[in-house]
Amino acid sequence: MTTPGKPPRNPRPPRGPKPTAPKRKTRAAKTPSTAGRRAKYEFGAIPDDTFGSATDIPPPRSPEAPPLAQDQRFEYLLDNPDLYKAAAALPPPSDTGRPAHHPPVIYLIFLCSISLFGSARATACHLQRRLWWDMVRRSVHTHMGDAVADTLKPTGPSRSNWNHYFHKILKPAYEDIRDTSRDLWIQQALDHGMMEAAGKRNSRVNPERHQVLHGDATVASPPSSQTEHESVDERTGEIRRHRVDEDAGITVEGGDKLVYGNKFLSVGVRLADTPHSRVIMALESIRHRSVKDDPDRDAEGTAFVKMVTHILTRAPGLRAATYDTALRGVHRAPLIAEGLLVFTPQHSGLPPQSLQRYEKGPCTHDLYVAEARVCLRRITVDGQTHYTPLPVEELEYREGKRTRYYHRVTIPCAVSTHTVRIRVDETEEDRQIDPSTGRRRFNRTEHLRQIPPDTPAGRRLKGFRQDSESTHSRFDQCYPHKRVPVYGATAGLLVYIGFAWLNNSVTRARTGLITAS
């Protein structure tokens, strides 16, 4: 009920047709890459062959890694004997200028502890307390003797001590620290029994977990996301000044995600069904800008090839390496020639390629490469192109100056079943330049894979690469807001090296306990 002369509290709008908002233009939904590739041709069912069957039982999940306390990780770091060997690569204290206050090994421990405590400020705060500093003194006494331990000060480095040593000593010597750490980490992996020839005979299609490298690149965010040194507040006109990471840039991740930061590449290996057994063996800062803007760093694929090639000189038992689609045929070819099985997912948009024509007696078969494997090409009655994947009986391996790999495929025929061997590594003919196009005649390692991705064996190797994703995720989570607390690619790489030392120290301690039990 309402009072006369006053409008109702909640007046109702007059009845009538509801106003309609103007329709917004929407883009047509994108079709999946696989559907887009196969829209112009038909692709047959994947056969059961040496790469597995659709009825194969997937491998069981690995046991969950137990959590570790902060002080426990710190003890593992201090108990790593390789850490004190790496300290020998650090420049000695200078007789001129500002004194270092502490021996080089203390600053290496400080660098590794940044990933444990989250920042240099927090690390200095912890090492100023006797609870943590006494642990450092005891470890230095154990691994380096009384003479070095007696020279240590009552408390750890201050933030000022660290900043001076980091910028004046560590950063100029980062290449020596990187290379020394890499060689010690490779030896650690070998000491754990990784990258060695298997004790039992096993197929190259299914290498054991410790024989497979996993690699990936990540973009680490700097402390500030600002890209300009100055900005103007549009409302007040105030000029604000910002600190900018001069090395950072915008990179595309995951196909369409733009991220800002510095790009780093890591390569590691781990044991099967063993928690806390991952060993990071090599790290590098890589180029994410044009060659003109950053000529001193290698591109992602080139850096990965250099890393793996160096590891192969130390670990001849290595069988395979997994990576993402950033690795192209030009990068896979030299690693395959070294005897490695290189697995990556297939790029979208690669059209089928003519391979060869097989002729024997009255039989003629056109062989093509489609979806990373050898197929038989036919034209259906309705005019559609159909590719039938051929079963691979065996992935054959031949040693020589350049290692060769073959697919021994079976061609079904009404007259008789044919067997043919197809090279799946780069041949001499592939490298010849076609005078009509100015390009190589056939980019075989780009279109034809040693292990096709859409197979049980391919999915198994693809799962191994998730260890690299886990490594980068753990690295990001070490720091507040997932931002590496330093500016510059060189400083970021040093912090990542410290993270790797912490990770590998945990692996050394935990794997040793497991082996002893």
Coordinates of C-alpha atoms in Angstrom, one line a residue:
M1 CA 0.0 0.0 0.0
T2 CA 1.3 3.5 -0.9
T3 CA 0.6 6.9 0.5
P4 CA -1.4 9.3 -1.8
G5 CA 0.7 11.9 -3.5
K6 CA 4.0 9.9 -3.2
P7 CA 5.5 7.7 -5.8
P8 CA 5.8 4.0 -5.0
R9 CA 9.1 2.8 -3.6
N10 CA 9.9 0.4 -6.4
P11 CA 8.1 1.6 -9.5
R12 CA 7.7 -1.0 -12.2
P13 CA 8.8 -0.2 -15.7
P14 CA 6.0 0.0 -18.3
R15 CA 5.2 -3.3 -20.0
G16 CA 6.3 -3.7 -23.5
P17 CA 9.0 -5.3 -25.6
K18 CA 12.4 -5.3 -23.9
P19 CA 15.1 -3.3 -25.5
T20 CA 17.7 -5.4 -27.2
A21 CA 21.4 -4.5 -27.2
P22 CA 23.1 -4.3 -30.5
K23 CA 24.6 -7.6 -31.5
R24 CA 28.4 -7.8 -31.2
K25 CA 30.4 -9.1 -34.0
T26 CA 32.1 -12.4 -33.0
R27 CA 34.9 -14.2 -34.7
A28 CA 34.5 -17.6 -36.0
A29 CA 35.9 -20.3 -33.7
K30 CA 39.2 -21.6 -34.7
T31 CA 39.4 -25.2 -35.7
P32 CA 41.9 -27.4 -33.9
S33 CA 45.3 -27.7 -35.7
T34 CA 44.8 -31.4 -36.3
A35 CA 41.4 -30.9 -37.9
G36 CA 42.9 -28.1 -40.0
R37 CA 45.7 -30.3 -41.2
R38 CA 43.4 -33.2 -42.1
A39 CA 40.7 -31.1 -43.7
K40 CA 42.2 -31.6 -47.2
Y41 CA 42.9 -35.3 -46.9
E42 CA 41.8 -38.4 -45.0
F43 CA 44.2 -40.2 -42.6
G44 CA 43.8 -43.8 -41.7
A45 CA 43.9 -45.5 -38.3
I46 CA 47.3 -45.8 -36.5
P47 CA 48.4 -49.4 -36.8
D48 CA 49.7 -51.6 -34.0
D49 CA 53.4 -52.0 -34.6
T50 CA 56.8 -51.7 -32.8
F51 CA 55.7 -48.3 -31.4
G52 CA 52.9 -50.0 -29.4
S53 CA 49.3 -50.9 -29.5
A54 CA 46.1 -49.1 -28.6
T55 CA 45.4 -51.8 -26.0
D56 CA 48.7 -51.4 -24.2
I57 CA 48.4 -50.7 -20.5
P58 CA 49.8 -47.3 -19.6
P59 CA 52.8 -47.3 -17.2
P60 CA 51.9 -46.8 -13.5
R61 CA 52.4 -43.4 -12.0
S62 CA 55.6 -42.7 -10.0
P63 CA 55.4 -42.4 -6.2
E64 CA 54.7 -38.9 -4.8
A65 CA 57.8 -37.0 -3.6
P66 CA 57.7 -36.4 0.2
P67 CA 57.9 -32.8 1.4
L68 CA 61.2 -31.5 2.8
A69 CA 61.7 -28.9 5.5
Q70 CA 63.6 -25.7 4.8
D71 CA 66.4 -26.5 7.2
Q72 CA 66.7 -30.0 5.7
R73 CA 67.2 -28.6 2.2
F74 CA 69.8 -26.2 3.6
E75 CA 71.7 -29.1 5.2
Y76 CA 71.6 -31.1 2.0
L77 CA 73.1 -28.1 0.2
L78 CA 75.9 -27.6 2.7
D79 CA 76.7 -31.4 2.7
N80 CA 77.3 -31.5 -1.1
P81 CA 81.1 -32.0 -1.6
D82 CA 80.8 -30.8 -5.3
L83 CA 79.7 -27.3 -4.0
Y84 CA 83.2 -26.8 -2.5
K85 CA 84.9 -28.0 -5.7
A86 CA 82.9 -25.4 -7.7
A87 CA 84.0 -22.7 -5.3
A88 CA 87.5 -23.2 -6.7
A89 CA 86.2 -21.6 -10.0
L90 CA 85.4 -18.4 -8.3
P91 CA 87.9 -15.5 -8.5
P92 CA 90.1 -15.2 -5.4
P93 CA 89.9 -12.1 -3.2
S94 CA 91.6 -9.1 -4.6
D95 CA 94.5 -7.3 -2.8
T96 CA 93.2 -4.0 -3.9
G97 CA 89.8 -2.3 -3.5
R98 CA 87.0 -3.2 -1.2
P99 CA 87.7 -6.5 0.7
A100 CA 85.4 -9.5 0.1
H101 CA 85.0 -10.0 4.0
H102 CA 84.3 -13.8 3.4
P103 CA 85.9 -16.5 1.3
P104 CA 84.4 -17.3 -2.2
V105 CA 82.6 -20.5 -1.0
I106 CA 80.5 -18.4 1.4
Y107 CA 79.2 -16.3 -1.5
L108 CA 78.5 -19.4 -3.5
I109 CA 76.4 -20.8 -0.6
F110 CA 74.7 -17.4 -0.4
L111 CA 73.8 -17.6 -4.1
C112 CA 72.3 -21.0 -3.7
S113 CA 70.4 -20.0 -0.6
I114 CA 68.5 -17.2 -2.5
S115 CA 66.3 -19.9 -4.0
L116 CA 65.7 -21.3 -0.5
F117 CA 64.8 -18.1 1.3
G118 CA 63.3 -16.1 -1.6
S119 CA 65.6 -13.1 -2.0
A120 CA 69.1 -11.8 -1.2
R121 CA 67.7 -9.7 1.6
A122 CA 66.1 -12.7 3.3
T123 CA 69.2 -14.8 2.8
A124 CA 71.4 -12.1 4.5
C125 CA 68.9 -12.0 7.3
H126 CA 69.0 -15.8 7.9
L127 CA 72.8 -16.0 7.7
Q128 CA 73.1 -13.2 10.3
R129 CA 71.5 -15.6 12.8
R130 CA 73.7 -18.1 14.6
L131 CA 71.0 -20.8 14.0
W132 CA 71.9 -20.9 10.3
W133 CA 75.4 -19.5 10.3
D134 CA 76.7 -22.2 12.7
M135 CA 75.5 -24.8 10.2
V136 CA 77.6 -23.1 7.5
R137 CA 80.7 -23.0 9.8
R138 CA 80.4 -26.7 10.7
S139 CA 80.1 -27.6 7.0
V140 CA 83.1 -25.5 6.0
H141 CA 85.1 -27.1 8.8
T142 CA 84.1 -30.6 7.5
H143 CA 84.8 -30.0 3.8
M144 CA 87.6 -27.4 3.8
G145 CA 89.4 -27.8 7.1
D146 CA 90.2 -25.8 10.2
A147 CA 92.2 -23.1 8.4
V148 CA 89.4 -21.9 6.3
A149 CA 86.7 -22.3 9.0
D150 CA 88.8 -20.3 11.5
T151 CA 88.8 -17.3 9.1
L152 CA 85.0 -17.1 9.0
K153 CA 83.5 -14.1 10.8
P154 CA 81.0 -14.5 13.7
T155 CA 78.0 -13.8 11.3
G156 CA 77.4 -14.3 7.6
P157 CA 77.6 -11.7 4.8
S158 CA 75.4 -8.6 5.0
R159 CA 73.4 -7.5 2.1
S160 CA 76.0 -4.9 1.3
N161 CA 78.7 -7.5 1.2
W162 CA 76.7 -9.7 -1.1
N163 CA 75.7 -6.9 -3.5
H164 CA 79.4 -5.9 -3.9
Y165 CA 80.7 -9.4 -4.5
F166 CA 77.7 -10.3 -6.8
H167 CA 78.1 -7.4 -9.1
K168 CA 81.9 -7.0 -9.0
I169 CA 83.1 -10.6 -8.9
L170 CA 80.3 -13.2 -9.7
K171 CA 78.7 -11.6 -12.7
P172 CA 82.0 -11.1 -14.6
A173 CA 82.9 -14.7 -13.9
Y174 CA 79.5 -16.3 -14.7
E175 CA 80.8 -18.3 -17.7
D176 CA 83.4 -20.1 -15.6
I177 CA 80.8 -20.8 -12.9
R178 CA 78.3 -22.1 -15.5
D179 CA 80.8 -24.4 -17.2
T180 CA 82.3 -25.7 -13.9
S181 CA 78.9 -26.4 -12.5
R182 CA 77.8 -28.1 -15.7
D183 CA 80.7 -30.6 -15.7
L184 CA 80.2 -31.4 -12.0
W185 CA 76.5 -32.0 -12.5
I186 CA 77.1 -34.3 -15.4
Q187 CA 79.5 -36.3 -13.3
Q188 CA 76.9 -36.4 -10.5
A189 CA 74.3 -37.9 -12.8
L190 CA 76.8 -40.5 -13.9
D191 CA 77.6 -41.3 -10.3
H192 CA 73.8 -42.0 -9.7
G193 CA 73.8 -44.5 -12.6
M194 CA 72.1 -42.2 -15.1
M195 CA 72.9 -41.9 -18.8
E196 CA 74.6 -45.3 -18.7
A197 CA 74.0 -48.3 -20.9
A198 CA 71.2 -50.5 -19.6
G199 CA 72.1 -53.7 -17.9
K200 CA 69.6 -55.6 -19.9
R201 CA 68.9 -55.5 -23.6
N202 CA 66.1 -53.0 -24.4
S203 CA 64.7 -51.5 -27.5
R204 CA 65.6 -48.1 -28.7
V205 CA 61.9 -47.4 -29.0
N206 CA 61.5 -47.7 -25.3
P207 CA 64.7 -46.4 -23.6
E208 CA 64.9 -46.5 -19.8
R209 CA 64.0 -43.3 -18.0
H210 CA 67.6 -42.6 -16.9
Q211 CA 68.7 -42.7 -20.5
V212 CA 66.5 -39.9 -21.7
L213 CA 67.3 -36.2 -21.4
H214 CA 64.5 -33.7 -20.9
G215 CA 64.9 -30.1 -21.9
D216 CA 62.8 -26.9 -22.1
A217 CA 63.0 -23.1 -22.1
T218 CA 61.2 -20.8 -19.7
V219 CA 60.8 -17.0 -19.4
A220 CA 61.6 -15.8 -15.9
S221 CA 59.9 -12.6 -14.8
P222 CA 62.2 -9.8 -13.5
P223 CA 61.3 -7.9 -10.3
S224 CA 59.5 -5.2 -12.3
S225 CA 57.3 -5.5 -15.3
Q226 CA 57.9 -1.9 -16.5
T227 CA 59.3 -1.5 -20.0
E228 CA 59.7 2.3 -19.9
H229 CA 62.0 4.3 -17.6
E230 CA 59.4 7.0 -17.2
S231 CA 55.6 7.1 -17.3
V232 CA 53.1 10.0 -16.9
D233 CA 50.0 9.8 -14.8
E234 CA 47.2 10.9 -17.1
R235 CA 45.1 12.2 -14.3
T236 CA 47.7 14.2 -12.3
G237 CA 50.5 14.7 -14.8
E238 CA 53.0 13.2 -12.4
I239 CA 56.2 11.8 -13.9
R240 CA 57.1 8.4 -12.4
R241 CA 60.5 6.8 -12.9
H242 CA 60.9 3.0 -13.0
R243 CA 63.7 0.5 -13.0
V244 CA 63.7 -1.5 -16.2
D245 CA 65.4 -4.8 -16.9
E246 CA 67.4 -4.0 -20.1
D247 CA 67.7 -7.6 -21.1
A248 CA 64.1 -8.6 -20.7
G249 CA 61.7 -8.8 -23.6
I250 CA 58.3 -10.1 -24.7
T251 CA 58.2 -13.8 -25.8
V252 CA 55.4 -16.0 -27.0
E253 CA 54.9 -19.1 -24.9
G254 CA 52.4 -22.0 -25.4
G255 CA 51.6 -20.8 -28.9
D256 CA 49.7 -17.6 -28.1
K257 CA 50.6 -16.4 -24.5
L258 CA 52.8 -13.3 -24.3
V259 CA 55.2 -13.2 -21.4
Y260 CA 57.8 -10.6 -20.4
G261 CA 61.2 -11.5 -19.0
N262 CA 64.5 -13.3 -19.7
K263 CA 64.6 -16.7 -21.3
F264 CA 66.6 -19.6 -19.9
L265 CA 67.1 -23.1 -21.1
S266 CA 67.6 -26.2 -18.9
V267 CA 68.5 -29.8 -19.6
G268 CA 68.1 -32.6 -17.0
V269 CA 67.7 -36.3 -16.4
R270 CA 66.1 -38.4 -13.6
L271 CA 65.7 -41.9 -12.3
A272 CA 62.5 -43.9 -12.8
D273 CA 60.1 -44.3 -9.9
T274 CA 62.4 -42.4 -7.6
P275 CA 61.2 -39.1 -6.0
H276 CA 63.7 -36.3 -5.6
S277 CA 66.0 -37.8 -8.2
R278 CA 66.1 -35.1 -10.9
V279 CA 69.5 -33.7 -11.8
I280 CA 69.8 -30.4 -13.7
M281 CA 72.9 -30.8 -15.9
A282 CA 73.1 -27.7 -18.0
L283 CA 71.7 -24.1 -18.0
E284 CA 72.0 -21.3 -20.4
S285 CA 70.6 -17.8 -21.1
I286 CA 69.2 -17.8 -24.6
R287 CA 68.2 -15.2 -27.2
H288 CA 64.6 -14.1 -27.3
R289 CA 65.1 -11.0 -29.4
S290 CA 66.5 -10.5 -32.9
V291 CA 70.0 -11.3 -33.8
K292 CA 70.8 -7.6 -34.3
D293 CA 69.5 -6.7 -30.8
D294 CA 71.2 -9.7 -29.0
P295 CA 74.0 -11.1 -31.1
D296 CA 75.9 -12.7 -28.1
R297 CA 73.3 -15.4 -27.2
D298 CA 72.2 -18.4 -29.2
A299 CA 68.7 -19.2 -30.2
E300 CA 66.8 -21.9 -28.3
G301 CA 67.3 -24.8 -30.7
T302 CA 71.0 -24.0 -31.3
A303 CA 71.7 -23.7 -27.6
F304 CA 70.0 -27.1 -26.9
V305 CA 72.1 -28.8 -29.6
K306 CA 75.3 -27.5 -28.1
M307 CA 74.3 -28.6 -24.6
V308 CA 73.3 -32.1 -25.6
T309 CA 76.4 -32.5 -27.8
H310 CA 78.6 -31.6 -24.8
I311 CA 76.8 -34.1 -22.6
L312 CA 77.2 -36.9 -25.2
T313 CA 81.0 -36.5 -25.0
R314 CA 80.8 -37.4 -21.3
A315 CA 77.8 -39.8 -21.4
P316 CA 78.0 -42.3 -24.3
G317 CA 75.2 -44.4 -22.8
L318 CA 72.7 -41.6 -23.4
R319 CA 69.9 -42.9 -25.7
A320 CA 67.3 -40.2 -26.2
A321 CA 66.3 -36.6 -25.7
T322 CA 62.8 -35.0 -25.5
Y323 CA 61.8 -31.4 -26.3
D324 CA 58.9 -29.3 -27.4
T325 CA 58.1 -28.0 -30.9
A326 CA 60.8 -25.3 -30.7
L327 CA 63.2 -28.0 -31.9
R328 CA 63.0 -28.2 -35.7
G329 CA 64.4 -30.7 -38.2
V330 CA 67.6 -28.6 -38.6
H331 CA 68.3 -29.1 -34.9
R332 CA 67.3 -32.8 -34.7
A333 CA 69.5 -33.8 -37.6
P334 CA 72.9 -33.3 -36.0
L335 CA 71.8 -35.0 -32.8
I336 CA 70.4 -38.0 -34.7
A337 CA 73.7 -38.3 -36.6
E338 CA 75.4 -38.6 -33.1
G339 CA 73.2 -41.7 -32.4
L340 CA 70.5 -40.0 -30.3
L341 CA 66.8 -40.6 -30.6
V342 CA 65.2 -37.2 -30.6
F343 CA 61.5 -36.9 -29.8
T344 CA 59.4 -33.8 -30.2
P345 CA 55.7 -33.3 -30.9
Q346 CA 54.8 -32.7 -34.6
H347 CA 54.3 -29.2 -35.9
S348 CA 50.9 -28.2 -37.1
G349 CA 50.4 -27.3 -40.7
L350 CA 53.0 -29.6 -42.3
P351 CA 51.5 -30.9 -45.6
P352 CA 52.2 -34.5 -46.7
Q353 CA 55.4 -34.9 -48.7
S354 CA 56.1 -37.3 -51.5
L355 CA 58.8 -39.8 -50.4
Q356 CA 59.4 -42.4 -53.1
R357 CA 57.7 -44.8 -55.5
Y358 CA 58.2 -48.5 -54.6
E359 CA 58.2 -50.8 -57.6
K360 CA 58.6 -54.5 -57.6
G361 CA 57.4 -56.6 -60.5
P362 CA 53.8 -55.7 -61.3
C363 CA 53.4 -53.8 -58.0
T364 CA 53.7 -50.0 -57.8
H365 CA 53.1 -48.1 -54.5
D366 CA 53.4 -44.3 -53.9
L367 CA 54.9 -43.7 -50.5
Y368 CA 54.3 -40.4 -48.8
V369 CA 55.2 -38.9 -45.4
A370 CA 52.1 -37.6 -43.5
E371 CA 51.6 -37.0 -39.8
A372 CA 55.3 -37.8 -39.1
R373 CA 55.3 -41.4 -40.6
V374 CA 55.4 -43.3 -43.9
C375 CA 52.0 -43.7 -45.5
L376 CA 50.5 -45.3 -48.6
R377 CA 48.7 -42.7 -50.8
R378 CA 45.5 -43.6 -52.5
I379 CA 42.6 -41.6 -54.2
T380 CA 39.2 -42.7 -53.0
V381 CA 36.2 -43.2 -55.3
D382 CA 34.8 -39.8 -54.3
G383 CA 38.1 -38.0 -55.2
Q384 CA 39.5 -37.6 -51.7
T385 CA 43.2 -38.2 -51.0
H386 CA 43.7 -40.9 -48.3
Y387 CA 46.9 -41.7 -46.5
T388 CA 47.2 -45.1 -44.8
P389 CA 49.9 -45.3 -42.2
L390 CA 52.2 -48.3 -42.7
P391 CA 53.1 -50.5 -39.7
V392 CA 56.7 -50.3 -38.7
E393 CA 58.2 -53.7 -37.8
E394 CA 61.4 -52.3 -36.2
L395 CA 63.3 -49.1 -35.7
E396 CA 66.8 -50.2 -37.0
Y397 CA 70.0 -48.6 -35.8
R398 CA 73.3 -48.6 -37.8
E399 CA 76.5 -47.2 -36.4
G400 CA 79.1 -45.4 -38.5
K401 CA 80.7 -42.0 -39.1
R402 CA 77.1 -40.8 -39.1
T403 CA 74.6 -42.9 -37.3
R404 CA 71.7 -44.1 -39.5
Y405 CA 68.1 -45.0 -38.4
Y406 CA 65.6 -46.9 -40.5
H407 CA 61.9 -47.7 -40.4
R408 CA 61.4 -51.3 -41.6
V409 CA 57.9 -50.9 -42.9
T410 CA 55.4 -53.4 -44.3
I411 CA 53.4 -52.5 -47.5
P412 CA 50.2 -54.6 -47.8
C413 CA 49.5 -55.7 -51.3
A414 CA 47.1 -58.0 -53.1
V415 CA 50.0 -59.7 -54.9
S416 CA 52.4 -60.1 -51.9
T417 CA 53.4 -58.3 -48.7
H418 CA 56.5 -56.1 -49.3
T419 CA 59.1 -55.0 -46.8
V420 CA 61.1 -51.9 -47.3
R421 CA 63.6 -49.9 -45.2
I422 CA 63.1 -46.1 -45.0
R423 CA 65.9 -43.8 -43.7
V424 CA 64.6 -41.5 -40.9
D425 CA 67.8 -39.6 -40.5
E426 CA 69.1 -36.9 -42.9
T427 CA 70.7 -38.4 -46.0
E428 CA 73.3 -37.0 -48.4
E429 CA 70.6 -36.5 -51.1
D430 CA 68.4 -34.6 -48.6
R431 CA 71.2 -32.1 -48.1
Q432 CA 71.6 -31.3 -51.8
I433 CA 70.2 -28.0 -53.0
D434 CA 67.4 -28.1 -55.6
P435 CA 68.4 -25.6 -58.3
S436 CA 64.8 -24.8 -59.1
T437 CA 63.9 -23.7 -55.5
G438 CA 67.2 -23.0 -53.9
R439 CA 66.3 -25.2 -51.0
R440 CA 67.3 -28.6 -49.8
R441 CA 65.6 -31.4 -51.7
F442 CA 63.8 -32.9 -48.7
N443 CA 63.8 -31.8 -45.1
R444 CA 63.5 -35.4 -43.8
T445 CA 64.0 -34.9 -40.1
E446 CA 61.3 -32.2 -40.1
H447 CA 58.6 -34.4 -41.7
L448 CA 59.6 -38.0 -40.8
R449 CA 60.2 -38.9 -37.1
Q450 CA 62.1 -41.7 -35.5
I451 CA 59.1 -42.3 -33.2
P452 CA 55.8 -40.8 -34.4
P453 CA 54.1 -38.7 -31.8
D454 CA 50.7 -40.2 -32.0
T455 CA 51.8 -43.7 -30.7
P456 CA 52.1 -45.2 -27.2
A457 CA 55.9 -45.0 -27.4
G458 CA 55.7 -41.3 -28.5
R459 CA 53.3 -40.4 -25.7
R460 CA 55.6 -42.1 -23.2
L461 CA 58.5 -40.0 -24.3
K462 CA 56.4 -36.9 -24.4
G463 CA 55.5 -37.5 -20.7
F464 CA 59.2 -37.5 -19.8
R465 CA 59.5 -33.9 -20.9
Q466 CA 57.1 -32.8 -18.1
D467 CA 60.1 -33.0 -15.8
S468 CA 61.4 -29.8 -17.4
E469 CA 58.0 -28.1 -16.9
S470 CA 58.2 -29.1 -13.2
T471 CA 61.7 -27.8 -12.9
H472 CA 60.7 -24.4 -14.2
S473 CA 57.6 -24.3 -12.1
R474 CA 59.6 -25.0 -8.9
F475 CA 62.1 -22.3 -9.9
D476 CA 59.3 -19.7 -10.3
Q477 CA 57.7 -20.7 -7.0
C478 CA 60.9 -20.0 -5.1
Y479 CA 60.5 -16.3 -5.2
P480 CA 57.7 -13.9 -4.1
H481 CA 55.1 -13.2 -6.9
K482 CA 57.1 -15.6 -9.1
R483 CA 59.6 -12.9 -9.9
V484 CA 63.4 -13.6 -10.0
P485 CA 64.9 -11.0 -7.6
V486 CA 67.6 -9.7 -9.9
Y487 CA 67.8 -7.6 -13.0
G488 CA 69.5 -8.8 -16.2
A489 CA 70.0 -12.1 -18.0
T490 CA 73.4 -12.8 -16.5
A491 CA 72.2 -12.2 -13.0
G492 CA 69.1 -14.3 -13.6
L493 CA 71.2 -17.2 -15.0
L494 CA 73.4 -17.1 -11.8
V495 CA 70.4 -17.3 -9.6
Y496 CA 69.1 -20.2 -11.7
I497 CA 72.5 -21.9 -11.3
G498 CA 72.1 -21.5 -7.5
F499 CA 68.7 -23.1 -7.7
A500 CA 70.2 -26.0 -9.7
W501 CA 72.8 -26.5 -7.0
L502 CA 70.1 -26.6 -4.4
N503 CA 68.0 -29.1 -6.4
N504 CA 71.0 -31.4 -7.2
S505 CA 72.1 -31.3 -3.6
V506 CA 68.7 -32.7 -2.5
T507 CA 69.0 -35.3 -5.2
R508 CA 72.4 -36.4 -4.1
A509 CA 71.3 -36.7 -0.5
R510 CA 67.9 -38.4 -1.1
T511 CA 69.2 -40.8 -3.7
G512 CA 72.0 -41.8 -1.5
L513 CA 69.6 -42.6 1.3
I514 CA 67.4 -44.6 -1.0
T515 CA 70.3 -46.6 -2.4
A516 CA 71.6 -47.3 1.1
S517 CA 68.2 -48.7 2.2

